[in-house]
Each structure stands twice: as structure tokens, then as C-alpha cells.
PDB file of C-alpha atoms (C1' of nucleotides) in Angstrom:
ATOM      1  CA  MET A 863      -8.059   0.646  -6.144  1.00 80.00           C
ATOM      2  CA  PRO A 864      -9.202  -1.988  -9.050  1.00 93.00           C
ATOM      3  CA  GLU A 865      -7.647  -5.412  -8.698  1.00 95.00           C
ATOM      4  CA  LEU A 866      -8.260  -8.929  -9.846  1.00 96.00           C
ATOM      5  CA  PRO A 867     -12.198  -8.929  -8.498  1.00 96.00           C
ATOM      6  CA  GLU A 868     -12.987  -5.207  -9.415  1.00 96.00           C
ATOM      7  CA  VAL A 869     -11.758  -5.022 -12.929  1.00 96.00           C
ATOM      8  CA  GLU A 870     -13.587  -8.062 -13.561  1.00 97.00           C
ATOM      9  CA  ASN A 871     -16.512  -6.252 -12.528  1.00 96.00           C
ATOM     10  CA  TYR A 872     -15.952  -4.136 -15.210  1.00 97.00           C
ATOM     11  CA  ARG A 873     -15.309  -6.892 -17.700  1.00 97.00           C
ATOM     12  CA  LYS A 874     -18.955  -8.030 -16.846  1.00 97.00           C
ATOM     13  CA  TYR A 875     -20.113  -3.988 -17.156  1.00 97.00           C
ATOM     14  CA  LEU A 876     -18.422  -3.673 -20.762  1.00 97.00           C
ATOM     15  CA  GLU A 877     -19.253  -7.288 -22.025  1.00 98.00           C
ATOM     16  CA  GLY A 878     -23.075  -6.070 -20.912  1.00 98.00           C
ATOM     17  CA  THR A 879     -23.431  -2.754 -22.450  1.00 98.00           C
ATOM     18  CA  SER A 880     -20.888  -2.691 -25.599  1.00 98.00           C
ATOM     19  CA  LEU A 881     -20.257  -5.494 -26.947  1.00 98.00           C
ATOM     20  CA  GLY A 882     -21.401  -5.468 -30.795  1.00 97.00           C
ATOM     21  CA  LYS A 883     -21.730  -1.758 -31.535  1.00 97.00           C
ATOM     22  CA  THR A 884     -19.917   0.130 -34.075  1.00 97.00           C
ATOM     23  CA  ILE A 885     -17.038   2.735 -32.577  1.00 98.00           C
ATOM     24  CA  GLY A 886     -18.702   6.216 -34.472  1.00 97.00           C
ATOM     25  CA  GLU A 887     -16.146   8.583 -32.836  1.00 96.00           C
ATOM     26  CA  LEU A 888     -14.144   8.393 -30.105  1.00 96.00           C
ATOM     27  CA  TRP A 889     -12.047  11.704 -27.909  1.00 96.00           C
ATOM     28  CA  ILE A 890      -8.969  10.909 -26.177  1.00 95.00           C
ATOM     29  CA  ASP A 891      -7.846  13.337 -23.423  1.00 92.00           C
ATOM     30  CA  ASP A 892      -4.336  12.746 -23.099  1.00 92.00           C
ATOM     31  CA  ALA A 893      -2.469  11.323 -25.727  1.00 92.00           C
ATOM     32  CA  ARG A 894      -0.297   9.608 -23.422  1.00 92.00           C
ATOM     33  CA  LEU A 895      -2.991   7.080 -22.018  1.00 94.00           C
ATOM     34  CA  THR A 896      -2.985   5.810 -25.249  1.00 95.00           C
ATOM     35  CA  LYS A 897      -0.509   3.743 -26.999  1.00 93.00           C
ATOM     36  CA  PRO A 898       1.109   3.359 -29.333  1.00 92.00           C
ATOM     37  CA  GLY A 899      -0.291   7.137 -29.938  1.00 90.00           C
ATOM     38  CA  LYS A 900      -3.210   8.652 -30.219  1.00 93.00           C
ATOM     39  CA  LYS A 901      -2.988   8.716 -34.023  1.00 93.00           C
ATOM     40  CA  ILE A 902      -3.068   5.060 -34.580  1.00 94.00           C
ATOM     41  CA  PHE A 903      -5.215   4.203 -31.705  1.00 96.00           C
ATOM     42  CA  SER A 904      -8.007   6.587 -33.114  1.00 96.00           C
ATOM     43  CA  ASN A 905      -8.116   5.140 -36.535  1.00 96.00           C
ATOM     44  CA  ARG A 906      -7.953   1.641 -35.379  1.00 96.00           C
ATOM     45  CA  LEU A 907     -10.605   1.727 -33.182  1.00 97.00           C
ATOM     46  CA  LYS A 908     -13.110   3.925 -35.043  1.00 97.00           C
ATOM     47  CA  LYS A 909     -15.200   2.009 -37.418  1.00 97.00           C
ATOM     48  CA  ASN A 910     -14.414  -1.356 -35.327  1.00 98.00           C
ATOM     49  CA  ARG A 911     -16.527  -3.414 -32.747  1.00 98.00           C
ATOM     50  CA  PHE A 912     -15.846  -4.912 -29.365  1.00 98.00           C
ATOM     51  CA  THR A 913     -16.923  -8.584 -29.832  1.00 98.00           C
ATOM     52  CA  SER A 914     -15.593  -9.792 -26.629  1.00 97.00           C
ATOM     53  CA  VAL A 915     -13.914  -9.348 -23.582  1.00 97.00           C
ATOM     54  CA  SER A 916     -11.607 -11.187 -21.789  1.00 96.00           C
ATOM     55  CA  ARG A 917      -9.378 -10.529 -18.718  1.00 97.00           C
ATOM     56  CA  ILE A 918      -5.948 -11.769 -16.921  1.00 97.00           C
ATOM     57  CA  GLY A 919      -5.070 -10.262 -13.911  1.00 96.00           C
ATOM     58  CA  LYS A 920      -6.157  -6.762 -13.925  1.00 96.00           C
ATOM     59  CA  TYR A 921      -5.873  -6.199 -17.496  1.00 96.00           C
ATOM     60  CA  LEU A 922      -8.957  -6.416 -20.305  1.00 97.00           C
ATOM     61  CA  PHE A 923      -8.562  -7.770 -23.373  1.00 97.00           C
ATOM     62  CA  VAL A 924     -11.394  -6.269 -25.974  1.00 97.00           C
ATOM     63  CA  ASN A 925     -11.583  -8.073 -29.055  1.00 97.00           C
ATOM     64  CA  LEU A 926     -12.016  -6.177 -31.966  1.00 97.00           C
ATOM     65  CA  ALA A 927     -13.726  -7.032 -35.290  1.00 97.00           C
ATOM     66  CA  ASN A 928     -10.774  -6.731 -37.546  1.00 94.00           C
ATOM     67  CA  GLY A 929      -9.080  -9.016 -35.236  1.00 93.00           C
ATOM     68  CA  GLY A 930      -7.176  -6.402 -33.492  1.00 95.00           C
ATOM     69  CA  CYS A 931      -7.467  -6.151 -29.391  1.00 96.00           C
ATOM     70  CA  MET A 932      -7.826  -3.241 -27.265  1.00 97.00           C
ATOM     71  CA  VAL A 933      -5.692  -3.996 -24.373  1.00 96.00           C
ATOM     72  CA  MET A 934      -7.195  -1.604 -21.079  1.00 97.00           C
ATOM     73  CA  HIS A 935      -5.452  -1.063 -17.419  1.00 96.00           C
ATOM     74  CA  PHE A 936      -7.247   0.922 -15.003  1.00 96.00           C
ATOM     75  CA  GLY A 937      -4.033   2.082 -13.003  1.00 95.00           C
ATOM     76  CA  LEU A 938      -5.254   3.289  -9.514  1.00 93.00           C
ATOM     77  CA  THR A 939      -8.377   5.076 -10.299  1.00 93.00           C
ATOM     78  CA  GLY A 940      -9.820   3.442 -13.421  1.00 95.00           C
ATOM     79  CA  ASN A 941     -13.256   2.907 -14.024  1.00 95.00           C
ATOM     80  CA  LEU A 942     -15.645   2.862 -16.960  1.00 97.00           C
ATOM     81  CA  SER A 943     -19.142   4.118 -17.203  1.00 97.00           C
ATOM     82  CA  PHE A 944     -21.932   3.377 -19.985  1.00 97.00           C
ATOM     83  CA  PHE A 945     -25.004   5.995 -20.866  1.00 97.00           C
ATOM     84  CA  ASN A 946     -26.880   7.367 -23.358  1.00 97.00           C
ATOM     85  CA  ASN A 947     -26.316  11.191 -22.955  1.00 96.00           C
ATOM     86  CA  ARG A 948     -23.348  13.212 -23.460  1.00 94.00           C
ATOM     87  CA  GLU A 949     -24.481  15.551 -20.216  1.00 93.00           C
ATOM     88  CA  ASP A 950     -24.237  11.923 -18.360  1.00 94.00           C
ATOM     89  CA  GLN A 951     -20.476  12.146 -19.018  1.00 94.00           C
ATOM     90  CA  PRO A 952     -18.793  11.610 -15.840  1.00 94.00           C
ATOM     91  CA  LYS A 953     -15.594  14.019 -14.946  1.00 92.00           C
ATOM     92  CA  TYR A 954     -12.412  12.769 -15.607  1.00 93.00           C
ATOM     93  CA  THR A 955     -13.616  10.535 -18.475  1.00 95.00           C
ATOM     94  CA  ARG A 956     -10.137  10.213 -20.579  1.00 95.00           C
ATOM     95  CA  VAL A 957     -10.888   8.256 -23.407  1.00 96.00           C
ATOM     96  CA  LEU A 958     -14.825   8.695 -24.772  1.00 97.00           C
ATOM     97  CA  PHE A 959     -16.484   6.468 -26.884  1.00 97.00           C
ATOM     98  CA  GLN A 960     -19.368   7.042 -29.084  1.00 98.00           C
ATOM     99  CA  PHE A 961     -21.650   4.258 -30.908  1.00 98.00           C
ATOM    100  CA  THR A 962     -23.086   4.617 -33.779  1.00 98.00           C
ATOM    101  CA  ASP A 963     -26.653   4.325 -31.812  1.00 97.00           C
ATOM    102  CA  GLY A 964     -25.713   7.022 -29.668  1.00 97.00           C
ATOM    103  CA  SER A 965     -24.986   5.743 -26.556  1.00 98.00           C
ATOM    104  CA  TYR A 966     -21.049   6.194 -25.132  1.00 97.00           C
ATOM    105  CA  LEU A 967     -19.145   4.024 -23.197  1.00 97.00           C
ATOM    106  CA  ALA A 968     -16.079   6.445 -21.127  1.00 97.00           C
ATOM    107  CA  TYR A 969     -12.678   5.195 -19.820  1.00 97.00           C
ATOM    108  CA  ILE A 970     -12.682   7.534 -16.783  1.00 96.00           C
ATOM    109  CA  CYS A 971      -9.423   7.544 -14.499  1.00 95.00           C
ATOM    110  CA  LYS A 972      -8.817  10.356 -12.132  1.00 93.00           C
ATOM    111  CA  ARG A 973      -5.029   9.875 -11.969  1.00 92.00           C
ATOM    112  CA  LYS A 974      -3.882   8.768 -15.281  1.00 94.00           C
ATOM    113  CA  PHE A 975      -2.099   5.560 -14.290  1.00 94.00           C
ATOM    114  CA  GLY A 976      -3.714   3.555 -16.378  1.00 95.00           C
ATOM    115  CA  TRP A 977      -3.664   3.359 -20.031  1.00 96.00           C
ATOM    116  CA  LEU A 978      -5.241   1.654 -23.293  1.00 97.00           C
ATOM    117  CA  SER A 979      -3.683   0.131 -26.127  1.00 96.00           C
ATOM    118  CA  TYR A 980      -4.203  -1.159 -29.325  1.00 96.00           C
ATOM    119  CA  GLU A 981      -2.699  -4.467 -30.543  1.00 95.00           C
ATOM    120  CA  LYS A 982      -2.781  -6.085 -33.515  1.00 93.00           C
ATOM    121  CA  ASN A 983      -2.030  -9.376 -32.312  1.00 93.00           C
ATOM    122  CA  LEU A 984      -2.578 -10.490 -28.931  1.00 93.00           C
ATOM    123  CA  GLU A 985      -0.860 -13.679 -28.573  1.00 91.00           C
ATOM    124  CA  GLN A 986       2.304 -11.560 -29.329  1.00 91.00           C
ATOM    125  CA  TYR A 987       1.355  -8.853 -26.850  1.00 93.00           C
ATOM    126  CA  LEU A 988       0.974 -11.567 -24.580  1.00 93.00           C
ATOM    127  CA  ALA A 989       4.208 -13.356 -25.143  1.00 90.00           C
ATOM    128  CA  ASN A 990       6.377  -9.795 -24.757  1.00 89.00           C
ATOM    129  CA  SER A 991       4.732  -9.084 -21.375  1.00 91.00           C
ATOM    130  CA  ARG A 992       5.820  -9.946 -18.210  1.00 90.00           C
ATOM    131  CA  LEU A 993       2.141 -11.153 -17.661  1.00 94.00           C
ATOM    132  CA  GLY A 994       1.479 -14.224 -15.655  1.00 95.00           C
ATOM    133  CA  ILE A 995      -1.055 -16.644 -14.615  1.00 95.00           C
ATOM    134  CA  ASP A 996      -4.625 -15.007 -13.646  1.00 96.00           C
ATOM    135  CA  ALA A 997      -4.253 -15.637  -9.662  1.00 97.00           C
ATOM    136  CA  THR A 998      -7.880 -17.505 -10.218  1.00 97.00           C
ATOM    137  CA  GLN A 999      -5.849 -20.441 -12.583  1.00 96.00           C
ATOM    138  CA  LEU A1000      -2.369 -20.748 -10.774  1.00 96.00           C
ATOM    139  CA  THR A1001      -1.852 -24.198  -9.114  1.00 96.00           C
ATOM    140  CA  PHE A1002       0.069 -24.524  -5.941  1.00 97.00           C
ATOM    141  CA  LYS A1003       3.038 -25.947  -8.027  1.00 96.00           C
ATOM    142  CA  ASP A1004       3.127 -22.868 -10.145  1.00 95.00           C
ATOM    143  CA  PHE A1005       3.264 -20.754  -6.875  1.00 97.00           C
ATOM    144  CA  PHE A1006       5.371 -22.261  -4.901  1.00 97.00           C
ATOM    145  CA  GLU A1007       8.011 -22.911  -8.261  1.00 95.00           C
ATOM    146  CA  LYS A1008       7.738 -18.931  -8.689  1.00 95.00           C
ATOM    147  CA  ILE A1009       8.557 -17.691  -5.040  1.00 96.00           C
ATOM    148  CA  SER A1010      10.430 -20.545  -3.158  1.00 93.00           C
ATOM    149  CA  GLY A1011      14.100 -19.883  -2.265  1.00 93.00           C
ATOM    150  CA  ARG A1012      14.018 -15.872  -3.367  1.00 95.00           C
ATOM    151  CA  ASN A1013      15.387 -13.420  -1.559  1.00 95.00           C
ATOM    152  CA  ALA A1014      12.630 -10.811  -1.466  1.00 95.00           C
ATOM    153  CA  PRO A1015      10.238  -9.897   0.787  1.00 96.00           C
ATOM    154  CA  VAL A1016       7.073 -11.864   0.364  1.00 97.00           C
ATOM    155  CA  LYS A1017       4.494  -9.119   0.083  1.00 96.00           C
ATOM    156  CA  SER A1018       6.803  -7.931  -2.994  1.00 96.00           C
ATOM    157  CA  LEU A1019       6.091 -11.533  -4.489  1.00 97.00           C
ATOM    158  CA  LEU A1020       2.823 -11.339  -3.922  1.00 97.00           C
ATOM    159  CA  LEU A1021       2.349  -8.352  -6.126  1.00 96.00           C
ATOM    160  CA  ASP A1022       4.215  -9.477  -9.087  1.00 95.00           C
ATOM    161  CA  GLN A1023       2.455  -9.642 -11.731  1.00 95.00           C
ATOM    162  CA  SER A1024       4.517 -12.250 -13.502  1.00 95.00           C
ATOM    163  CA  ILE A1025       3.410 -14.668 -10.201  1.00 96.00           C
ATOM    164  CA  ALA A1026      -0.211 -14.174  -9.197  1.00 96.00           C
ATOM    165  CA  ALA A1027      -1.746 -12.092 -11.865  1.00 96.00           C
ATOM    166  CA  GLY A1028      -4.221 -10.095  -9.984  1.00 96.00           C
ATOM    167  CA  VAL A1029      -2.969  -9.581  -6.634  1.00 96.00           C
ATOM    168  CA  GLY A1030      -2.757  -5.438  -5.793  1.00 95.00           C
ATOM    169  CA  ASN A1031      -2.081  -4.189  -2.426  1.00 95.00           C
ATOM    170  CA  TRP A1032      -5.329  -5.148  -0.494  1.00 95.00           C
ATOM    171  CA  ILE A1033      -5.659  -8.361  -1.749  1.00 96.00           C
ATOM    172  CA  ALA A1034      -1.928  -8.668  -0.556  1.00 96.00           C
ATOM    173  CA  ASP A1035      -2.295  -7.436   2.960  1.00 96.00           C
ATOM    174  CA  GLU A1036      -5.411  -9.506   3.371  1.00 96.00           C
ATOM    175  CA  ILE A1037      -3.334 -12.671   2.232  1.00 97.00           C
ATOM    176  CA  LEU A1038      -0.438 -11.835   4.894  1.00 97.00           C
ATOM    177  CA  TYR A1039      -3.018 -10.796   7.328  1.00 97.00           C
ATOM    178  CA  GLN A1040      -5.203 -14.450   7.166  1.00 97.00           C
ATOM    179  CA  SER A1041      -2.017 -16.416   6.917  1.00 97.00           C
ATOM    180  CA  LYS A1042      -0.315 -14.698  10.171  1.00 97.00           C
ATOM    181  CA  ILE A1043       2.588 -13.966   7.719  1.00 97.00           C
ATOM    182  CA  HIS A1044       4.653 -10.461   8.161  1.00 97.00           C
ATOM    183  CA  PRO A1045       5.170  -8.650   4.344  1.00 96.00           C
ATOM    184  CA  GLU A1046       8.604  -7.857   5.002  1.00 96.00           C
ATOM    185  CA  THR A1047       9.501 -11.766   5.681  1.00 96.00           C
ATOM    186  CA  LYS A1048      12.293 -12.659   3.088  1.00 96.00           C
ATOM    187  CA  THR A1049      10.661 -15.509   1.553  1.00 96.00           C
ATOM    188  CA  LYS A1050      13.031 -18.269   1.187  1.00 96.00           C
ATOM    189  CA  SER A1051      12.760 -18.354   4.974  1.00 96.00           C
ATOM    190  CA  LEU A1052       9.279 -19.604   4.509  1.00 96.00           C
ATOM    191  CA  GLU A1053       8.393 -23.021   5.209  1.00 96.00           C
ATOM    192  CA  ARG A1054       6.391 -24.987   2.710  1.00 96.00           C
ATOM    193  CA  LYS A1055       3.625 -25.179   4.829  1.00 97.00           C
ATOM    194  CA  GLU A1056       3.069 -21.546   4.894  1.00 97.00           C
ATOM    195  CA  ILE A1057       3.806 -21.035   1.145  1.00 97.00           C
ATOM    196  CA  ARG A1058       0.824 -23.726   1.566  1.00 97.00           C
ATOM    197  CA  THR A1059      -1.383 -21.432   3.343  1.00 97.00           C
ATOM    198  CA  LEU A1060      -0.443 -18.205   1.793  1.00 97.00           C
ATOM    199  CA  PHE A1061      -1.113 -20.076  -1.622  1.00 97.00           C
ATOM    200  CA  ASN A1062      -5.315 -21.102   0.050  1.00 97.00           C
ATOM    201  CA  LYS A1063      -5.848 -17.887   1.540  1.00 97.00           C
ATOM    202  CA  LEU A1064      -4.838 -16.333  -2.038  1.00 97.00           C
ATOM    203  CA  LYS A1065      -7.589 -18.678  -3.414  1.00 97.00           C
ATOM    204  CA  LYS A1066     -10.258 -17.539  -0.785  1.00 97.00           C
ATOM    205  CA  ILE A1067      -9.952 -14.237  -0.645  1.00 97.00           C
ATOM    206  CA  ILE A1068     -10.377 -14.160  -4.641  1.00 97.00           C
ATOM    207  CA  GLU A1069     -13.515 -16.748  -4.526  1.00 97.00           C
ATOM    208  CA  ILE A1070     -14.597 -14.653  -2.365  1.00 97.00           C
ATOM    209  CA  SER A1071     -14.649 -11.388  -3.926  1.00 96.00           C
ATOM    210  CA  LEU A1072     -15.642 -12.790  -6.813  1.00 97.00           C
ATOM    211  CA  LYS A1073     -18.525 -14.396  -5.488  1.00 97.00           C
ATOM    212  CA  THR A1074     -19.491 -11.073  -3.902  1.00 96.00           C
ATOM    213  CA  GLU A1075     -18.196  -9.020  -6.905  1.00 95.00           C
ATOM    214  CA  ALA A1076     -16.089  -6.931  -4.525  1.00 94.00           C
ATOM    215  CA  ASN A1077     -18.745  -5.728  -2.566  1.00 93.00           C
ATOM    216  CA  TYR A1078     -16.249  -5.363   0.675  1.00 93.00           C
ATOM    217  CA  ASP A1079     -19.575  -4.699   3.306  1.00 92.00           C
ATOM    218  CA  LYS A1080     -20.117  -8.358   2.075  1.00 94.00           C
ATOM    219  CA  PHE A1081     -17.035  -9.688   3.003  1.00 96.00           C
ATOM    220  CA  PRO A1082     -16.831 -12.455   6.465  1.00 97.00           C
ATOM    221  CA  LYS A1083     -16.181 -10.049   8.961  1.00 96.00           C
ATOM    222  CA  HIS A1084     -12.661 -11.472  10.095  1.00 97.00           C
ATOM    223  CA  PHE A1085     -11.371  -9.667   7.153  1.00 97.00           C
ATOM    224  CA  LEU A1086      -8.455  -6.803   7.564  1.00 96.00           C
ATOM    225  CA  ILE A1087     -10.013  -4.740   4.799  1.00 95.00           C
ATOM    226  CA  HIS A1088     -13.144  -3.897   7.023  1.00 95.00           C
ATOM    227  CA  ASN A1089     -10.297  -2.097   9.362  1.00 94.00           C
ATOM    228  CA  ARG A1090      -7.738  -1.650   6.708  1.00 93.00           C
ATOM    229  CA  GLU A1091      -7.452   2.160   7.537  1.00 89.00           C
ATOM    230  CA  PRO A1092      -5.752   4.362  10.178  1.00 86.00           C
ATOM    231  CA  GLY A1093      -6.800   4.008  13.712  1.00 87.00           C
ATOM    232  CA  GLY A1094      -8.058   0.584  12.445  1.00 91.00           C
ATOM    233  CA  LYS A1095      -8.107  -2.354  15.262  1.00 93.00           C
ATOM    234  CA  CYS A1096      -7.525  -6.213  14.411  1.00 96.00           C
ATOM    235  CA  TYR A1097     -10.353  -8.083  14.636  1.00 96.00           C
ATOM    236  CA  TYR A1098      -8.587 -10.871  16.283  1.00 96.00           C
ATOM    237  CA  THR A1099      -6.512  -9.565  19.156  1.00 96.00           C
ATOM    238  CA  GLY A1100      -8.379  -5.824  19.671  1.00 95.00           C
ATOM    239  CA  LYS A1101      -4.987  -4.165  19.147  1.00 94.00           C
ATOM    240  CA  PRO A1102      -4.176  -1.014  16.704  1.00 93.00           C
ATOM    241  CA  LEU A1103      -3.258  -2.528  13.266  1.00 94.00           C
ATOM    242  CA  ILE A1104       0.102  -0.751  12.453  1.00 94.00           C
ATOM    243  CA  ARG A1105       1.027   1.178   8.685  1.00 93.00           C
ATOM    244  CA  ILE A1106       4.493   0.170   7.397  1.00 93.00           C
ATOM    245  CA  VAL A1107       6.267   0.684   4.416  1.00 93.00           C
ATOM    246  CA  VAL A1108       7.538  -2.443   2.261  1.00 94.00           C
ATOM    247  CA  GLY A1109       8.800  -2.237  -1.614  1.00 92.00           C
ATOM    248  CA  GLY A1110       7.695   1.335  -1.502  1.00 90.00           C
ATOM    249  CA  ARG A1111       4.093   0.255  -0.469  1.00 93.00           C
ATOM    250  CA  GLY A1112       1.688   1.168   2.017  1.00 93.00           C
ATOM    251  CA  SER A1113       0.726  -1.913   4.329  1.00 95.00           C
ATOM    252  CA  PHE A1114      -1.722  -2.529   7.158  1.00 95.00           C
ATOM    253  CA  ILE A1115      -0.270  -5.461   9.643  1.00 96.00           C
ATOM    254  CA  SER A1116      -1.622  -6.760  12.784  1.00 96.00           C
ATOM    255  CA  PRO A1117       1.564  -6.304  14.196  1.00 95.00           C
ATOM    256  CA  THR A1118       1.153  -9.216  17.572  1.00 95.00           C
ATOM    257  CA  ILE A1119       0.183 -11.363  14.829  1.00 95.00           C
ATOM    258  CA  GLN A1120       2.399 -11.157  12.227  1.00 97.00           C
ATOM    259  CA  ILE A1121       5.844 -11.037  13.537  1.00 94.00           C
ATOM    260  CA  LYS A1122       9.152 -10.728  11.653  1.00 86.00           C
ATOM    261  CA  LYS A1123      11.244 -13.882  11.351  1.00 77.00           C
TER     262      LYS A1123
ATOM    263  C1'  DA B 667      17.781 -13.519 -13.079  1.00 91.42           C
ATOM    264  C1'  DC B 668      16.720 -10.787  -9.224  1.00 91.42           C
ATOM    265  C1'  DA B 669      16.389  -7.013  -6.299  1.00 91.42           C
ATOM    266  C1'  DG B 670      15.722  -2.265  -5.423  1.00 91.42           C
ATOM    267  C1'  DC B 671      14.632   2.119  -6.991  1.00 91.42           C
ATOM    268  C1'  DC B 672      12.904   5.835  -9.926  1.00 91.42           C
ATOM    269  C1'  DT B 673       9.451   8.108 -12.132  1.00 91.42           C
ATOM    270  C1'  DC B 674       4.632   8.536 -14.056  1.00 91.42           C
ATOM    271  C1'  DC B 675       0.245  11.965 -12.164  1.00 91.42           C
ATOM    272  C1'  DT B 676      -3.023  14.659  -9.650  1.00 91.42           C
ATOM    273  C1'  DG B 677      -6.686  14.885  -5.702  1.00 91.42           C
ATOM    274  C1'  DA B 678      -6.209  14.687  -0.835  1.00 91.42           C
ATOM    275  C1'  DC B 679      -4.825  16.496   3.112  1.00 91.42           C
ATOM    276  C1'  DG B 680      -2.176  19.275   6.757  1.00 91.42           C
ATOM    277  C1'  DG B 681       0.450  23.190   8.230  1.00 91.42           C
ATOM    278  C1'  DC B 682       1.064  27.993   8.481  1.00 91.42           C
TER     279       DC B 682
ATOM    280  C1'  DT C1039      -9.310  31.196   3.849  1.00 91.42           C
ATOM    281  C1'  DG C1040      -5.709  30.125   0.419  1.00 91.42           C
ATOM    282  C1'  DC C1041      -1.445  28.862  -0.608  1.00 91.42           C
ATOM    283  C1'  DC C1042       2.129  24.766  -0.885  1.00 91.42           C
ATOM    284  C1'  DG C1043       4.293  20.774   0.102  1.00 91.42           C
ATOM    285  C1'  DT C1044       3.849  15.869   0.916  1.00 91.42           C
ATOM    286  C1'  DC C1045       1.636  11.665  -0.096  1.00 91.42           C
ATOM    287  C1'  DA C1046      -0.634   7.771  -2.572  1.00 91.42           C
ATOM    288  C1'  DG C1047       0.405   3.737  -5.194  1.00 91.42           C
ATOM    289  C1'  DG C1048       1.070   0.087 -10.727  1.00 91.42           C
ATOM    290  C1'  DA C1049       3.630  -0.693 -13.536  1.00 91.42           C
ATOM    291  C1'  DG C1050       7.630  -0.299 -16.687  1.00 91.42           C
ATOM    292  C1'  DG C1051      12.092   0.877 -17.206  1.00 91.42           C
ATOM    293  C1'  DC C1052      16.856   1.136 -15.545  1.00 91.42           C
ATOM    294  C1'  DT C1053      20.299  -0.155 -12.531  1.00 91.42           C
ATOM    295  C1'  DG C1054      23.803  -2.280  -9.618  1.00 91.42           C
TER     296       DG C1054
END
DNA sequence: ACAGCCTCCTGACGGC
DNA sequence: TGCCGTCAGGAGGCTG
């Protein structure tokens, strides 16, 4: 699923393919995926141009020539595809932009958990949203202040986009595995040293993910992601990983290394 | 403010 | 083979 490094790939992809082109026409498959509504979204985007694209966490912000902004979120199954022939349109295309030079950009989303929104004022949008600091910009001080003393399971806070924007389910599992901390640990029971470890692992994992452009095969061998599936075994112990549910999220752990306090 | 639960959606998968 | 029930999961909204 698209988390910070995957969404960064989409950012570069959109930047490399679609900037500067004028949108001639667009098709919206399901009105619920566009905010504030199909009609307004469509009217604001038509004849407009993408001028630049930035990212915070799992959100893309596509700046438009009229001063507005298109916010993109990819949910669980979102993706982008740029092509020149209509017959190359991928399955599950939910929004299709046709540029005046005849090329296309498709927003694909099989399970419709993603969405696109038109915002007149990005600053105002961000001020009203719960979106926090991108995980790459997060400092230990911010992280420590936001999580220390909290009663929630540590995994739930790692997934909280107002704390470290961009961390999703696989990255959270990876951080906890490499930190040797059980996802259900009450955050307030963690020592400062453990919070430091979580922070360092978070930074390192994101750094490697960005450097390899989320190509998991290039991740170091000890990473959980290589074995993060039913029947997978722990790189360190050779014993089976187990799947538990924490805060409603499927979580893979190595039970002899990640022990609940 | 915080924690926890529910909802949205649909392909994949297992059981019969 | 085919039908049906169950599951996954990010984020936003609601509740206590």
C-alpha cells in the first residue's frame, strides 16, 4: 500500500510527466472520490495546469496555475499512470485527465479509499487538517513531546498522521520489529531510550526506502518486509512471525524478540 | 485532549 | 464450477 516512500515515487512521476500541460477534459468515474464535488472539482481543473507538486506524508499537493491546489490521497490501492493512447487506460481508473497535447494522466484506485480534492487555499487547508510534520522533517523533540505519556498502544501513535506523517502499516511494523518493541506496549511505559530507538529506526527505514525508491528487494536482508506474510520467519530467530491485531490493524511481530511489558 | 470504535469499498480467498 | 460470507486497511467522524 502506498506509504511515504511510494507516494514520493508518485510525486516524482507526476512531476516528470504532467507538469505544464493544460487539462482539456477529465472524466470522473465516481463522484464520491472528488471533493468538494464532481462538478466543482471538474470546473476548477478544466483549462487549468499543474505547475508543481509537493508531498507531506501520504498526501500530494499539486499546485495549479490559477493559484489553487489539487490534494491527492491514494488510500490503499491508489496509483498514477501516464500514457498517450486511450486504449492504454488502466483498469480501475477513477479520474482521467486528458491534456490538450493528447496525453493522459490516470488516477487509479481499485478500492476507492483514496480521493482527490480541489482546494482554493492550501495554507488554509493544512491549518484545518490534522496532518502533521512529514516524517523526514520530524525532530526527536517533536516526536518525544507528542508521544511521551500517552496511554495508547505505541503502534497506534506511529500510525497517527498528526505525529509522523507518512508512516503506514508496513513501516510501523518495521520500526517496531527493528526496535524490538511490542506494538501493544502502552506508550507511557516506554523509557526515553526506547523512544529514541523508535525514532532512529523510523528515520533510517524511511531514508533507505526513499534511497531505493521503495524497491523492497533492495532493502537490507534483516528487514521485516521480506518475511511480512503468513508463514514468514524472523530473520534473527528463524522462528515464525505471528500476526496479531492492534488498533484494528494487522500486525506482524517476532514474538520472542518483541515482548509485551 | 485522548482513546477506541465504526464506516467507507471491493477484490481475493476459503468453504461448501 | 459457482455462490456466498469474510477479510483487509487509511482516514475521518463519532462517542464516551
